[in-house]
Coordinates of C-alpha atoms in Angstrom, one line a residue:
M1387 CA 114.4 98.0 94.6
N1388 CA 111.0 101.0 93.4
K1389 CA 115.7 100.9 94.5
T1390 CA 110.7 101.2 93.3
R1391 CA 114.1 100.9 94.0
A1392 CA 113.1 99.1 91.7
G1393 CA 114.8 98.0 89.7
I1394 CA 116.8 99.5 92.5
S1395 CA 119.0 102.5 91.4
L1396 CA 120.1 103.3 95.1
A1397 CA 122.8 106.1 94.6
L1398 CA 121.8 107.5 97.8
A1399 CA 124.9 107.1 99.8
A1400 CA 125.4 110.8 99.4
M1401 CA 122.5 111.3 101.8
T1402 CA 122.8 114.0 104.9
L1403 CA 120.1 112.9 107.3
L1404 CA 119.1 114.8 110.2
S1405 CA 116.9 115.5 113.4
A1406 CA 114.2 113.0 114.5
C1407 CA 111.6 113.3 111.8
G1408 CA 108.6 112.8 113.9
N1409 CA 106.2 109.9 115.2
G1410 CA 104.7 108.5 112.5
G1411 CA 103.7 104.9 111.5
G1412 CA 102.0 103.2 114.5
N1413 CA 99.1 100.9 114.7
N1414 CA 100.0 98.2 112.1
D1415 CA 99.4 94.8 112.4
G1416 CA 101.4 93.5 109.9
G1417 CA 98.5 93.1 106.8
E1418 CA 97.3 89.8 106.2
A1419 CA 100.0 87.5 107.8
K1420 CA 98.1 84.9 110.3
G1421 CA 99.3 83.1 113.3
S1422 CA 102.4 83.1 115.5
G1423 CA 105.6 81.2 116.1
P1424 CA 104.8 77.8 118.0
A1425 CA 104.6 78.1 121.9
S1426 CA 107.7 76.4 122.4
S1427 CA 109.8 78.6 120.2
P1428 CA 112.4 80.7 122.0
A1429 CA 111.1 84.3 120.5
A1430 CA 107.1 83.3 121.4
S1431 CA 108.5 83.1 125.0
G1432 CA 109.3 86.6 124.9
A1433 CA 112.7 86.9 122.8
A1434 CA 111.7 90.0 121.8
G1435 CA 112.0 91.8 125.3
E1436 CA 114.9 93.5 127.1
N1437 CA 118.1 91.2 127.8
A1438 CA 116.5 88.5 125.4
G1439 CA 119.5 87.2 124.0
G1440 CA 120.0 85.0 127.0
K1441 CA 116.8 82.9 126.5
L1442 CA 118.2 82.0 123.2
K1443 CA 120.5 79.3 121.8
P1444 CA 123.3 80.7 120.2
E1445 CA 123.0 81.2 116.2
K1446 CA 125.2 82.4 113.2
L1447 CA 123.7 85.1 111.0
K1448 CA 124.7 86.4 107.5
I1449 CA 123.3 89.4 106.2
V1450 CA 124.2 90.4 102.6
L1451 CA 124.6 94.0 101.7
Y1452 CA 125.4 95.6 97.9
G1453 CA 127.8 97.9 97.2
D1454 CA 131.2 99.0 98.8
E1455 CA 132.3 98.0 102.4
S1456 CA 133.7 100.8 104.2
N1457 CA 136.5 100.4 106.5
R1458 CA 134.4 101.3 109.3
M1459 CA 131.7 99.2 108.7
K1460 CA 134.2 96.5 108.5
E1461 CA 135.5 97.5 112.2
L1462 CA 132.2 98.2 113.4
A1463 CA 130.8 94.7 112.3
K1464 CA 133.2 92.9 114.2
T1465 CA 132.9 95.2 117.4
E1466 CA 129.7 97.1 118.5
F1467 CA 127.6 95.8 116.0
N1468 CA 128.5 92.2 116.8
D1469 CA 128.2 92.9 120.6
I1470 CA 124.7 94.6 120.3
V1471 CA 123.4 91.9 118.3
K1472 CA 124.9 89.1 120.7
K1473 CA 123.5 90.9 123.4
E1474 CA 119.9 91.2 122.1
I1475 CA 119.5 88.2 120.3
N1476 CA 122.1 85.9 121.2
A1477 CA 123.8 85.6 117.8
E1478 CA 126.8 86.2 115.8
I1479 CA 126.4 88.6 112.7
E1480 CA 128.4 88.3 109.7
F1481 CA 128.0 91.1 106.9
Q1482 CA 129.0 90.1 103.2
F1483 CA 129.2 92.8 100.9
L1484 CA 128.5 92.1 97.3
P1485 CA 128.9 94.3 94.0
W1486 CA 125.1 95.9 93.0
T1487 CA 125.6 93.7 89.8
E1488 CA 124.8 90.5 91.9
Y1489 CA 121.6 91.8 93.2
G1490 CA 118.4 90.0 92.1
G1491 CA 120.3 87.1 90.1
G1492 CA 124.1 86.4 89.9
K1493 CA 125.8 85.4 92.8
T1494 CA 122.8 86.2 95.0
D1495 CA 120.7 83.5 92.8
L1496 CA 123.8 81.2 93.5
M1497 CA 123.8 81.4 97.0
L1498 CA 120.2 80.6 97.1
S1499 CA 120.3 77.9 94.9
T1500 CA 123.1 76.2 96.6
G1501 CA 121.2 76.2 99.8
E1502 CA 123.3 79.0 101.7
D1503 CA 122.0 80.5 105.0
F1504 CA 121.8 84.0 104.4
A1505 CA 119.4 87.1 104.5
T1506 CA 119.3 90.3 102.0
Y1507 CA 117.0 92.5 100.7
T1508 CA 114.5 91.8 97.8
D1509 CA 111.8 93.8 95.5
T1510 CA 108.8 92.4 94.6
N1511 CA 109.4 91.0 91.0
Y1512 CA 112.5 89.0 92.5
M1513 CA 110.2 88.1 95.2
V1514 CA 107.9 86.3 92.9
K1515 CA 110.2 84.4 90.9
S1516 CA 112.3 83.4 93.7
V1517 CA 109.0 82.1 95.7
A1518 CA 108.1 80.1 92.7
K1519 CA 111.3 78.4 93.0
G1520 CA 111.2 77.7 96.8
L1521 CA 114.0 79.8 97.5
Y1522 CA 112.8 81.7 100.3
A1523 CA 111.7 81.2 103.8
D1524 CA 108.0 81.6 104.5
L1525 CA 108.2 84.0 107.6
T1526 CA 104.3 84.5 108.4
P1527 CA 104.5 82.4 111.8
Y1528 CA 106.6 85.2 113.1
M1529 CA 104.9 88.2 112.0
D1530 CA 102.3 88.4 114.9
G1531 CA 104.7 87.4 117.6
P1532 CA 107.4 89.1 119.7
A1533 CA 109.9 88.6 116.6
A1534 CA 108.4 91.3 114.9
A1535 CA 106.6 93.4 117.4
D1536 CA 109.0 96.6 117.2
M1537 CA 108.9 97.1 113.4
K1538 CA 105.0 96.6 113.5
K1539 CA 104.9 100.0 115.3
T1540 CA 107.0 101.9 113.1
V1541 CA 106.6 100.4 109.4
D1542 CA 103.0 100.6 108.1
D1543 CA 100.7 97.8 107.2
N1544 CA 100.6 98.4 103.4
S1545 CA 104.4 97.8 103.2
F1546 CA 103.9 94.4 104.6
K1547 CA 100.8 93.3 102.4
A1548 CA 103.2 94.6 99.7
F1549 CA 105.4 91.4 100.3
Q1550 CA 102.9 88.9 100.6
L1551 CA 102.2 86.1 98.1
N1552 CA 98.8 84.2 98.7
G1553 CA 98.2 85.5 102.6
K1554 CA 101.8 84.5 103.0
Q1555 CA 104.7 87.0 104.2
Y1556 CA 107.9 86.4 102.0
A1557 CA 110.1 89.4 102.7
V1558 CA 109.8 91.7 105.9
P1559 CA 109.7 95.4 104.8
V1560 CA 112.3 98.1 106.4
G1561 CA 111.7 101.9 106.5
N1562 CA 109.2 104.0 106.8
K1563 CA 109.6 107.0 104.6
P1564 CA 107.1 109.5 102.7
N1565 CA 107.0 108.2 99.3
S1566 CA 104.0 109.1 97.5
G1567 CA 104.2 110.8 94.1
E1568 CA 107.7 109.5 93.6
F1569 CA 108.8 111.2 90.4
Y1570 CA 105.7 112.8 89.7
S1571 CA 107.0 116.5 90.9
A1572 CA 109.9 118.7 89.5
L1573 CA 113.0 118.9 91.4
V1574 CA 114.1 122.5 90.4
R1575 CA 117.0 123.9 91.4
Q1576 CA 115.3 126.8 93.4
D1577 CA 118.6 129.2 93.4
L1578 CA 118.3 129.2 89.6
L1579 CA 114.8 129.6 89.7
E1580 CA 115.1 133.0 91.8
E1581 CA 117.9 134.1 89.9
A1582 CA 115.7 134.1 86.8
G1583 CA 113.3 135.9 88.8
M1584 CA 110.6 133.1 89.6
Q1585 CA 109.6 131.7 92.6
S1586 CA 108.0 128.0 91.4
V1587 CA 107.0 126.5 88.5
S1588 CA 103.2 125.2 88.3
S1589 CA 102.9 124.2 84.8
L1590 CA 104.5 123.1 81.7
A1591 CA 105.1 126.6 80.3
E1592 CA 106.6 127.8 83.3
L1593 CA 108.8 124.9 83.4
E1594 CA 110.0 125.8 79.7
Q1595 CA 110.2 129.4 80.8
F1596 CA 112.4 128.6 83.6
Y1597 CA 114.6 126.7 81.1
D1598 CA 114.7 129.6 78.7
K1599 CA 115.5 132.4 81.0
V1600 CA 118.2 130.2 82.7
H1601 CA 119.9 128.9 79.6
A1602 CA 120.1 132.5 78.3
A1603 CA 122.0 133.4 81.5
H1604 CA 124.0 129.9 81.8
P1605 CA 124.2 128.0 78.5
E1606 CA 126.7 125.5 79.9
L1607 CA 123.7 124.0 81.9
I1608 CA 121.4 121.5 80.5
G1609 CA 117.6 121.3 81.2
F1610 CA 116.4 117.9 82.4
A1611 CA 118.6 115.7 84.0
G1612 CA 117.2 112.5 82.6
T1613 CA 114.8 110.7 80.1
D1614 CA 112.0 109.7 81.9
A1615 CA 109.4 112.4 82.5
R1616 CA 106.3 110.3 82.0
R1617 CA 104.9 110.9 85.8
M1618 CA 106.3 114.6 85.9
L1619 CA 104.3 115.7 82.9
M1620 CA 101.2 113.3 83.5
Y1621 CA 99.0 116.2 84.7
E1622 CA 99.7 117.9 81.8
Y1623 CA 98.8 115.5 79.0
T1624 CA 95.6 113.5 80.4
D1625 CA 93.1 113.9 83.2
K1626 CA 93.6 110.4 84.6
N1627 CA 95.6 109.6 87.7
L1628 CA 97.8 107.1 86.1
Y1629 CA 100.0 104.5 88.0
W1630 CA 102.5 102.6 86.3
Q1631 CA 103.2 99.1 86.9
N1632 CA 105.9 98.6 84.7
D1633 CA 107.2 100.5 81.6
F1634 CA 104.4 98.8 79.3
L1635 CA 101.1 98.8 81.8
A1636 CA 99.5 101.5 84.0
V1637 CA 96.3 101.8 85.8
D1638 CA 93.8 104.7 86.3
E1639 CA 93.8 105.2 90.2
S1640 CA 90.5 108.0 89.3
A1641 CA 88.4 104.8 88.1
K1642 CA 87.3 102.4 90.5
D1643 CA 88.0 99.3 88.1
D1644 CA 90.4 96.6 87.5
K1645 CA 91.1 97.8 84.0
I1646 CA 95.0 97.6 83.1
I1647 CA 96.0 99.9 80.5
S1648 CA 98.3 99.1 77.7
W1649 CA 100.3 102.5 77.9
F1650 CA 102.0 102.8 74.8
E1651 CA 98.7 102.1 72.7
T1652 CA 97.2 105.2 74.5
P1653 CA 96.5 108.7 73.0
E1654 CA 98.2 110.0 76.5
F1655 CA 101.4 108.5 75.3
K1656 CA 101.4 110.1 71.8
A1657 CA 100.8 113.5 73.5
Y1658 CA 103.5 112.7 76.0
A1659 CA 106.0 111.6 73.2
Q1660 CA 105.3 114.9 71.6
I1661 CA 106.4 117.0 74.5
M1662 CA 109.5 115.0 74.8
R1663 CA 110.6 115.5 71.4
D1664 CA 110.1 119.2 71.5
W1665 CA 112.3 118.8 74.3
Y1666 CA 115.2 117.2 72.6
K1667 CA 114.6 119.5 70.0
K1668 CA 115.0 122.8 72.1
D1669 CA 117.9 121.0 74.1
I1670 CA 115.9 120.7 77.5
I1671 CA 117.1 116.8 76.8
P1672 CA 121.0 117.3 75.8
K1673 CA 121.4 115.7 72.5
Y1674 CA 124.6 113.2 74.3
A1675 CA 121.4 111.7 75.9
A1676 CA 120.7 109.3 73.2
T1677 CA 124.2 107.8 73.5
N1678 CA 124.9 108.4 77.2
T1679 CA 122.5 108.6 79.7
P1680 CA 124.8 108.1 82.8
Q1681 CA 126.3 111.5 81.8
L1682 CA 122.9 113.1 82.9
T1683 CA 123.3 112.0 86.7
S1684 CA 126.6 112.9 86.7
D1685 CA 125.8 116.7 85.4
W1686 CA 123.0 116.7 88.1
N1687 CA 125.5 115.8 90.8
S1688 CA 127.7 118.2 89.7
G1689 CA 125.3 121.1 89.6
K1690 CA 125.1 121.2 85.9
A1691 CA 121.4 120.7 85.4
M1692 CA 118.2 122.7 86.2
F1693 CA 115.8 120.6 87.1
W1694 CA 115.0 116.6 87.5
S1695 CA 112.1 114.2 88.6
G1696 CA 111.4 114.7 92.3
T1697 CA 110.5 112.5 95.5
A1698 CA 109.9 113.8 99.2
A1699 CA 113.6 113.3 99.8
R1700 CA 115.6 114.5 97.1
P1701 CA 115.4 118.0 97.9
F1702 CA 117.9 117.2 101.0
E1703 CA 119.4 113.9 99.4
G1704 CA 120.4 115.7 96.3
A1705 CA 121.4 119.1 97.9
A1706 CA 124.0 116.9 99.6
A1707 CA 126.0 116.2 96.5
I1708 CA 125.4 119.3 94.4
S1709 CA 126.4 121.6 97.1
Q1710 CA 130.1 120.4 97.2
A1711 CA 130.0 121.8 93.4
V1712 CA 127.7 124.6 93.9
P1713 CA 127.3 125.6 97.9
T1714 CA 124.8 127.9 97.2
A1715 CA 122.2 125.5 95.4
K1716 CA 118.8 124.8 96.7
L1717 CA 116.5 122.5 96.1
E1718 CA 112.4 122.1 95.4
N1719 CA 109.7 119.9 94.7
D1720 CA 107.2 121.8 92.3
F1721 CA 104.0 119.7 91.2
L1722 CA 103.0 120.9 87.6
S1723 CA 99.0 121.5 87.2
R1724 CA 98.3 118.7 90.1
D1725 CA 94.8 118.3 91.0
L1726 CA 94.6 114.8 91.7
P1727 CA 96.2 113.1 94.9
K1728 CA 99.4 111.9 95.2
I1729 CA 100.0 107.8 94.8
S1730 CA 101.6 105.5 97.3
R1731 CA 102.6 102.0 97.1
G1732 CA 103.6 102.0 100.6
T1733 CA 106.2 103.5 102.8
Y1734 CA 109.1 100.9 102.8
S1735 CA 112.5 101.5 101.1
T1736 CA 113.1 97.7 100.7
A1737 CA 112.3 94.3 102.3
W1738 CA 114.2 91.4 103.6
F1739 CA 113.9 87.9 102.8
V1740 CA 115.7 84.6 104.2
S1741 CA 117.0 82.0 102.2
A1742 CA 114.5 78.9 102.7
N1743 CA 117.5 76.6 104.0
S1744 CA 117.8 78.7 106.9
P1745 CA 117.7 76.7 110.1
D1746 CA 116.2 79.4 112.0
P1747 CA 114.6 82.3 110.2
E1748 CA 113.0 83.8 113.1
R1749 CA 116.3 84.8 114.5
Y1750 CA 116.4 86.9 111.2
V1751 CA 113.4 88.5 112.0
L1752 CA 114.6 89.2 115.2
F1753 CA 117.7 91.0 113.5
F1754 CA 115.3 92.9 111.3
N1755 CA 113.2 94.1 114.1
L1756 CA 116.4 95.6 116.2
L1757 CA 117.2 97.5 113.0
Q1758 CA 113.7 99.5 113.5
K1759 CA 113.2 98.8 117.5
N1760 CA 114.4 102.3 119.0
Q1761 CA 116.5 105.3 118.2
E1762 CA 119.6 104.1 120.2
L1763 CA 119.7 101.2 117.8
Y1764 CA 118.9 103.1 114.7
D1765 CA 121.3 105.4 115.6
L1766 CA 124.0 102.9 115.9
F1767 CA 123.6 101.0 112.8
A1768 CA 122.8 104.0 110.6
Y1769 CA 125.4 106.6 112.0
G1770 CA 127.8 104.6 114.1
I1771 CA 129.2 105.3 117.7
K1772 CA 128.2 108.8 119.1
D1773 CA 131.1 111.5 119.5
K1774 CA 133.3 109.2 117.2
D1775 CA 131.4 108.7 114.1
Y1776 CA 128.6 111.4 114.9
T1777 CA 127.5 114.5 116.9
L1778 CA 124.2 115.8 117.9
D1779 CA 123.6 119.3 119.2
E1780 CA 120.9 120.3 121.4
N1781 CA 118.4 119.8 118.7
G1782 CA 119.2 116.6 117.7
R1783 CA 120.6 118.0 114.7
L1784 CA 123.3 115.3 113.2
A1785 CA 126.9 116.0 112.2
R1786 CA 129.0 113.3 110.8
L1787 CA 132.5 113.0 112.1
T1788 CA 133.3 110.3 109.5
T1789 CA 132.1 110.1 105.7
D1790 CA 132.3 106.0 105.9
S1791 CA 128.8 104.7 105.1
L1792 CA 127.8 101.8 107.5
V1793 CA 124.5 99.8 107.2
P1794 CA 123.1 102.1 104.0
D1795 CA 121.0 105.1 105.0
W1796 CA 118.7 104.7 102.2
L1797 CA 118.0 101.1 103.3
L1798 CA 117.0 101.9 107.0
M1799 CA 115.3 105.4 106.3
N1800 CA 112.5 105.3 108.9
K1801 CA 110.9 108.9 109.7
N1802 CA 110.3 108.1 113.5
F1803 CA 114.0 107.6 113.7
M1804 CA 116.0 109.6 110.9
R1805 CA 118.0 112.7 111.5
F1806 CA 118.8 115.6 109.6
D1807 CA 122.1 118.1 109.5
K1808 CA 121.7 121.8 110.2
T1809 CA 121.6 122.4 106.4
V1810 CA 117.9 121.1 106.2
S1811 CA 115.4 123.6 107.2
E1812 CA 112.7 123.1 110.0
D1813 CA 110.1 124.2 107.1
F1814 CA 111.1 121.4 104.9
I1815 CA 111.3 118.8 107.5
Q1816 CA 108.0 119.8 108.4
K1817 CA 106.7 119.4 104.7
Y1818 CA 108.8 116.2 104.3
K1819 CA 106.5 115.0 107.4
A1820 CA 103.2 115.7 106.1
W1821 CA 104.1 114.6 102.0
D1822 CA 101.9 111.8 102.4
D1823 CA 99.2 113.5 104.1
D1824 CA 96.8 113.6 101.2
A1825 CA 98.1 110.5 99.6
I1826 CA 95.7 107.8 98.3
I1827 CA 97.4 103.8 98.3
S1828 CA 97.4 102.4 95.1
K1829 CA 94.6 99.8 94.0
T1830 CA 97.4 97.6 92.8
A1831 CA 99.4 97.7 96.1
G1832 CA 100.0 94.1 97.3
F1833 CA 99.5 92.7 93.7
N1834 CA 102.6 90.9 92.5
F1835 CA 102.4 89.4 89.2
D1836 CA 103.4 86.0 88.3
N1837 CA 105.3 86.4 85.1
A1838 CA 105.9 82.2 84.4
P1839 CA 103.2 81.9 82.0
V1840 CA 104.7 84.6 79.9
K1841 CA 108.2 84.4 80.5
N1842 CA 109.4 84.3 76.8
E1843 CA 107.1 87.1 75.7
E1844 CA 108.2 89.1 78.6
T1845 CA 111.9 88.8 77.8
K1846 CA 110.9 89.4 73.9
I1847 CA 109.3 92.7 74.7
N1848 CA 111.8 94.0 76.9
G1849 CA 114.1 93.9 74.1
V1850 CA 111.6 95.7 71.6
F1851 CA 111.2 98.3 74.5
S1852 CA 114.8 99.0 75.0
E1853 CA 115.4 99.2 70.9
F1854 CA 112.3 100.8 69.7
L1855 CA 110.3 102.5 72.5
V1856 CA 113.0 104.0 74.5
P1857 CA 113.8 106.4 71.5
I1858 CA 110.4 107.5 70.9
A1859 CA 109.8 108.1 74.7
S1860 CA 112.7 110.0 75.4
G1861 CA 112.1 112.3 72.5
F1862 CA 114.9 111.2 70.5
V1863 CA 113.1 110.0 67.4
D1864 CA 109.6 111.3 66.0
Y1865 CA 106.5 109.4 67.1
D1866 CA 104.4 109.5 64.1
A1867 CA 107.8 108.1 61.8
Y1868 CA 108.7 105.3 64.2
F1869 CA 105.8 104.3 66.6
P1870 CA 103.9 102.2 63.7
K1871 CA 107.1 99.9 63.4
A1872 CA 107.8 99.9 67.2
L1873 CA 104.0 98.5 67.7
D1874 CA 104.1 96.2 65.2
K1875 CA 107.5 94.9 66.9
L1876 CA 105.7 94.6 70.4
K1877 CA 102.8 92.9 68.9
A1878 CA 104.8 90.3 67.2
A1879 CA 106.8 89.7 70.7
G1880 CA 103.8 88.6 72.0
F1881 CA 102.3 91.5 74.0
D1882 CA 99.3 90.9 73.5
K1883 CA 99.5 87.5 75.3
Y1884 CA 101.4 89.3 78.0
M1885 CA 98.8 92.2 78.4
A1886 CA 96.1 89.0 78.9
E1887 CA 97.8 87.3 81.3
Y1888 CA 98.7 90.4 83.4
Q1889 CA 95.1 91.3 83.3
K1890 CA 93.6 88.0 84.3
Q1891 CA 95.8 87.5 87.2
F1892 CA 95.3 91.5 88.4
S1893 CA 91.4 90.9 87.7
A1894 CA 91.3 87.9 90.0
W1895 CA 93.4 89.4 93.0
Y1896 CA 91.5 92.6 92.6
A1897 CA 88.0 90.8 92.9
A1898 CA 89.2 88.6 95.8
K1899 CA 90.3 91.7 97.6
N1900 CA 87.4 93.7 96.9
G1901 CA 84.8 90.7 97.2

């Protein structure tokens, strides 16, 4: 997903979610979707209302989820989950779990190509490729009718637009969470910061000072638990408000134009690469990162790192894991030299698609709607049975009685319904709710690139990226010594053709949107 996703790196099973996060969302009309289900269809005759299940013919639904299925999930899928879906929309539901390696390809592609009837989640890139092959059902007819009525109140309009192609809705967004400025903040160990006699970091110099002080006291700790800080450091090396479309291309959100920027060919990349090189030399990025990147995440989760790239939710998501190793750990988001608005792509967590051969895609939409319909249903799918899987105190704070995951927390995350436990302060909850208040929606939101004309070139430049550009961008090797060869390789792979095709498609889309 941005999993910006994206890819989707969704190791959020350790989330500890707490009391209802306020009533965000609201007046959403689902974007540009047009029409509604035919008047004779069950959903169009009021299927989304109370006890609507009795008005629908029986149906069977298969929902594919990724990761490991817990024992408690198996139990609930056969009992309470199945019972409520039967009551609400007269469907029997089967949850099938696949390994994450099968997401966006593998068995998922096989199931689509062989015509299986199922639904699962997608990202925009996978959607574009799959729609081009005719593998996703068009869900447009159900977007303005009762089938999607409840989710329209709790999932924002831009999130729906993100999963449209040529005005048609091919996936239904789920989730509503503050996510602007993803990875543009520094997520710092506030407990270590205070131990070093500091309260916050607001510049690159202060961040490095924080590292120096903590390293002197705790040489066993690493500095940055990552290898990509281009967003976190952006306000230090450019006055542009850069927003990346992928590893190669960006736009300047402060410019009212349709220009696509070749990131690696900018002076900003050179400046950024120099900062990362300095960090690597100073061991702010540990030397093992060059050959063992996954170890960085392990060190962060075990409390052995000082800072990471932040998101609105990471201070409480991350604390759930780190506090097991370091009970006194506290996390805070700090922006470095930020004087530009945060950028948002929409507030969705991911989006559901329905396979093209499904005989009743509308029934799947009704199921998606259940997940974001009201507090009672959200609590059931996210947390289980009250007083058996979780308890709530007088303030609505959550305490889990089982550690088994159900429908993944990260997938459902909706600020209208999500709950927090007692470890999350009211101050943080208020900051979280207000996180998007000064954000702007990216001018690229809703644009989906069709890579078919340059698919071969894209494959080649991805190879160049991994072999030649990542080491420079991560500071492992010197920019001046290695970049000329890397650029030659990039051009030889067909980057200029890829760039031109991307610019052509975006310019056409941008002109239509703003015309």
